[in-house]
Amino acid sequence: MYRYYKKEQEEKNLPFAKRCTYETIFNTEFNISFYQPKKDQCSICEEYKNSNPDEKAKLQESYDRHIANKIKSREEKAKDTAMAKDKLNLIVACFDLQAVLPTPCGDVSAFYYKCRLNSIASRGSNEIATCLYSYISSLPPNTDIIFCSDNCVGQNKNKIVVSMYLYAMCNTEVNSIVHKFLTVGHTQNEGDSMHSVIERQKKRALKSEPIFVPSQWPPLMKTAIKEGRP
């Protein structure tokens, strides 16, 4: 929010406050705050938060290191995103897996037992590597790529994905591939917002009728976003 405020002030040729001043005013003079997610809380932060003073003293060093890594990873991601806006050949891509969208899908529990192909598809390292390679292959020549994701070993952080990157460098025309992992417990990214919007649209759609076939999911996803390109 401070970056947006600073950018707006600069565009209007107006002076802007320092970040510390902005944070003090925001936190003390307004009856608003950032939403705290109820799920996916960081286990390290929660352990520190719920500890007594003696336990906090023992955890202080590792907790401070954890927070420093969180701040650094977010700053790194913001820096890469800003750099991608200026460099036409740089792509910064965040990805994460959404909750499974089964077919058929409805409010009746019996629908779950009608999922004929549910046990065939997988969501492991091979599937992630295949999706990433398909995306890399679609990019124009001389592209630099920076991927951001969580630290899931079974999906993203493993030798299968690394081997695929090596194969992609040898068999596509991209310049470079960099994969950066967000700090454990603080891996929220733009993909989470996208998934949340799709889930809300799914709940609205299910109020009118169930979803019977996979071809109904893409139109639902496209109507979930109100602005920009799906």
Coordinates of C-alpha atoms in Angstrom, one line a residue:
M1 CA 0.0 0.0 0.0
Y2 CA 2.9 2.4 0.7
R3 CA 4.3 1.8 -2.7
Y4 CA 0.9 2.7 -4.3
Y5 CA 0.7 5.8 -2.1
K6 CA 4.2 6.8 -3.0
K7 CA 3.7 6.2 -6.7
E8 CA 0.5 8.2 -6.7
Q9 CA 2.1 11.2 -4.9
E10 CA 5.1 11.1 -7.4
E11 CA 2.7 11.1 -10.4
K12 CA 1.0 14.2 -8.9
N13 CA 4.3 15.8 -8.1
L14 CA 3.4 16.0 -4.5
P15 CA 5.6 15.3 -1.4
F16 CA 5.2 11.9 0.3
A17 CA 5.9 10.7 3.9
K18 CA 8.5 8.2 4.8
R19 CA 7.4 4.6 5.2
C20 CA 7.7 4.7 9.0
T21 CA 5.5 7.7 9.2
Y22 CA 3.0 6.1 6.8
E23 CA 2.8 2.9 8.9
T24 CA 2.4 4.9 12.2
I25 CA -0.5 6.9 10.8
F26 CA -2.1 3.9 9.2
N27 CA -1.9 1.7 12.3
T28 CA -2.9 4.4 14.9
E29 CA -5.2 6.9 13.3
F30 CA -7.6 4.7 11.2
N31 CA -10.1 2.1 12.5
I32 CA -9.0 -0.4 9.8
S33 CA -6.5 -3.3 9.6
F34 CA -5.4 -6.0 7.3
Y35 CA -7.5 -9.1 7.1
Q36 CA -6.0 -12.1 9.0
P37 CA -6.6 -15.3 7.1
K38 CA -8.2 -18.1 9.2
K39 CA -6.5 -20.9 7.3
D40 CA -2.9 -21.6 6.4
Q41 CA -1.4 -19.8 9.4
C42 CA 2.4 -20.0 9.8
S43 CA 3.3 -22.7 12.3
I44 CA 6.5 -20.8 13.3
C45 CA 4.7 -17.5 13.9
E46 CA 1.8 -19.2 15.8
E47 CA 4.3 -21.1 18.0
Y48 CA 6.0 -17.9 18.9
K49 CA 2.7 -16.0 19.4
N50 CA 1.3 -18.7 21.8
S51 CA 4.5 -19.2 23.8
N52 CA 5.1 -17.9 27.3
P53 CA 7.9 -15.3 27.9
D54 CA 10.5 -17.9 28.7
E55 CA 9.8 -19.9 25.6
K56 CA 9.7 -16.8 23.5
A57 CA 13.2 -15.9 24.7
K58 CA 14.4 -19.3 23.4
L59 CA 12.6 -18.9 20.1
Q60 CA 13.5 -15.3 19.6
E61 CA 16.6 -15.8 17.4
S62 CA 15.0 -18.3 15.0
Y63 CA 11.8 -16.2 14.9
D64 CA 13.7 -13.1 14.0
R65 CA 15.5 -14.9 11.3
H66 CA 12.2 -16.3 10.0
I67 CA 10.6 -12.8 9.8
A68 CA 13.7 -11.4 8.1
N69 CA 13.5 -14.2 5.5
K70 CA 9.8 -13.5 5.0
I71 CA 10.4 -9.8 4.4
K72 CA 13.4 -10.4 2.2
S73 CA 11.5 -12.9 0.0
R74 CA 8.5 -10.5 -0.4
E75 CA 10.8 -7.6 -1.3
E76 CA 12.6 -9.9 -3.8
K77 CA 9.3 -10.8 -5.4
A78 CA 8.2 -7.1 -5.5
K79 CA 11.6 -6.2 -7.1
D80 CA 11.3 -8.8 -9.7
T81 CA 7.7 -7.8 -10.5
A82 CA 8.7 -4.2 -10.9
M83 CA 11.7 -5.2 -13.1
A84 CA 9.4 -7.2 -15.4
K85 CA 7.3 -4.2 -16.1
D86 CA 10.3 -2.4 -17.6
K87 CA 11.9 -5.4 -19.4
L88 CA 9.9 -6.8 -22.2
N89 CA 11.8 -10.1 -22.3
L90 CA 11.4 -10.8 -18.6
I91 CA 8.5 -12.9 -17.3
V92 CA 7.7 -13.3 -13.5
A93 CA 5.2 -16.1 -13.0
C94 CA 3.7 -17.2 -9.7
F95 CA 1.9 -20.6 -9.5
D96 CA 0.2 -22.7 -6.9
L97 CA -2.3 -25.6 -6.9
Q98 CA -6.0 -24.9 -6.4
A99 CA -8.2 -27.2 -4.5
V100 CA -9.5 -30.0 -6.7
L101 CA -12.6 -29.1 -8.8
P102 CA -14.3 -32.5 -9.1
T103 CA -16.9 -33.5 -11.7
P104 CA -19.7 -33.9 -11.1
C105 CA -19.9 -31.3 -8.4
G106 CA -23.0 -30.3 -6.3
D107 CA -24.3 -29.7 -2.8
V108 CA -25.4 -33.3 -2.5
S109 CA -22.8 -35.6 -0.9
A110 CA -23.6 -38.5 -3.3
F111 CA -21.9 -36.5 -6.1
Y112 CA -18.5 -37.4 -4.6
Y113 CA -19.0 -41.1 -5.3
K114 CA -19.8 -40.4 -8.9
C115 CA -16.3 -39.1 -9.7
R116 CA -15.4 -41.9 -12.1
L117 CA -11.9 -40.7 -13.1
N118 CA -10.9 -39.2 -9.7
S119 CA -8.3 -41.8 -9.0
I120 CA -6.5 -41.6 -12.3
A121 CA -5.1 -38.0 -12.4
S122 CA -2.2 -37.0 -10.2
R123 CA -0.8 -33.8 -8.9
G124 CA 2.8 -34.7 -8.3
S125 CA 6.2 -33.5 -9.5
N126 CA 5.7 -35.0 -13.0
E127 CA 2.5 -33.2 -13.6
I128 CA 3.9 -29.9 -12.3
A129 CA 7.0 -30.3 -14.5
T130 CA 4.8 -31.0 -17.5
C131 CA 2.6 -27.9 -17.0
L132 CA 5.7 -25.7 -16.5
Y133 CA 7.4 -27.1 -19.6
S134 CA 4.3 -26.5 -21.6
Y135 CA 4.2 -22.9 -20.4
I136 CA 7.9 -22.4 -21.1
S137 CA 7.5 -23.8 -24.6
S138 CA 4.8 -21.2 -25.3
L139 CA 7.0 -18.2 -24.6
P140 CA 8.8 -16.3 -27.3
P141 CA 12.6 -16.7 -27.9
N142 CA 15.1 -15.0 -25.7
T143 CA 12.8 -14.8 -22.7
D144 CA 14.1 -14.7 -19.1
I145 CA 11.8 -16.5 -16.7
I146 CA 11.5 -16.1 -12.9
F147 CA 9.1 -18.6 -11.2
C148 CA 7.7 -18.1 -7.7
S149 CA 6.1 -20.8 -5.7
D150 CA 5.8 -22.5 -2.3
N151 CA 8.2 -25.0 -0.9
C152 CA 6.1 -28.2 -1.5
V153 CA 8.7 -31.0 -2.0
G154 CA 6.3 -33.3 -3.7
Q155 CA 5.3 -30.8 -6.3
N156 CA 7.7 -27.9 -6.9
K157 CA 11.0 -28.3 -4.9
N158 CA 12.4 -31.6 -6.3
K159 CA 14.9 -33.0 -8.8
I160 CA 12.1 -33.8 -11.4
V161 CA 11.3 -30.1 -11.8
V162 CA 15.0 -29.2 -11.8
S163 CA 15.7 -31.8 -14.5
M164 CA 12.8 -30.4 -16.6
Y165 CA 14.4 -26.9 -16.3
L166 CA 17.7 -28.3 -17.6
Y167 CA 15.8 -30.1 -20.5
A168 CA 13.9 -26.8 -21.3
M169 CA 17.2 -24.8 -21.5
C170 CA 18.5 -27.4 -24.0
N171 CA 15.4 -27.7 -26.1
T172 CA 13.7 -24.3 -26.1
E173 CA 15.0 -20.8 -26.9
V174 CA 14.5 -19.2 -23.5
N175 CA 17.5 -17.3 -22.1
S176 CA 17.3 -18.3 -18.4
I177 CA 15.1 -19.9 -15.8
V178 CA 15.1 -18.9 -12.2
H179 CA 12.9 -20.5 -9.5
K180 CA 12.5 -18.6 -6.2
F181 CA 10.7 -20.2 -3.2
L182 CA 8.7 -18.0 -0.8
T183 CA 9.3 -18.4 2.9
V184 CA 7.6 -21.4 4.5
G185 CA 4.3 -20.2 6.2
H186 CA 4.2 -17.0 4.1
T187 CA 3.7 -18.3 0.6
Q188 CA 0.6 -16.3 -0.3
N189 CA 0.7 -15.0 -3.8
E190 CA -1.5 -13.7 -6.6
G191 CA -2.6 -17.3 -7.4
D192 CA -4.3 -17.6 -4.0
S193 CA -6.5 -14.5 -4.9
M194 CA -7.4 -16.1 -8.2
H195 CA -8.3 -19.4 -6.5
S196 CA -10.5 -17.5 -4.0
V197 CA -12.4 -15.7 -6.8
I198 CA -13.0 -19.0 -8.6
E199 CA -14.3 -20.7 -5.4
R200 CA -16.7 -17.9 -4.8
Q201 CA -18.0 -18.1 -8.4
K202 CA -18.3 -21.9 -8.0
K203 CA -20.5 -21.4 -4.9
R204 CA -22.8 -19.0 -6.8
A205 CA -23.1 -21.4 -9.8
L206 CA -24.0 -24.4 -7.6
K207 CA -26.9 -22.4 -6.2
S208 CA -28.6 -22.7 -9.6
E209 CA -27.6 -26.2 -10.7
P210 CA -24.8 -28.8 -10.3
I211 CA -21.8 -29.0 -12.5
F212 CA -22.0 -32.2 -14.5
V213 CA -19.1 -32.2 -17.0
P214 CA -15.5 -30.8 -17.0
S215 CA -16.3 -28.4 -19.9
Q216 CA -18.4 -26.4 -17.5
W217 CA -15.4 -25.3 -15.5
P218 CA -13.6 -23.0 -18.0
P219 CA -16.6 -20.7 -18.6
L220 CA -17.1 -20.5 -14.8
M221 CA -13.5 -19.5 -14.4
K222 CA -13.7 -16.8 -17.1
T223 CA -16.8 -15.3 -15.6
A224 CA -15.2 -15.2 -12.1
I225 CA -13.0 -12.3 -13.1
K226 CA -14.7 -8.9 -13.6
E227 CA -11.8 -6.9 -15.0
G228 CA -8.8 -7.7 -17.2
R229 CA -8.1 -10.9 -19.1
P230 CA -8.9 -14.3 -17.6

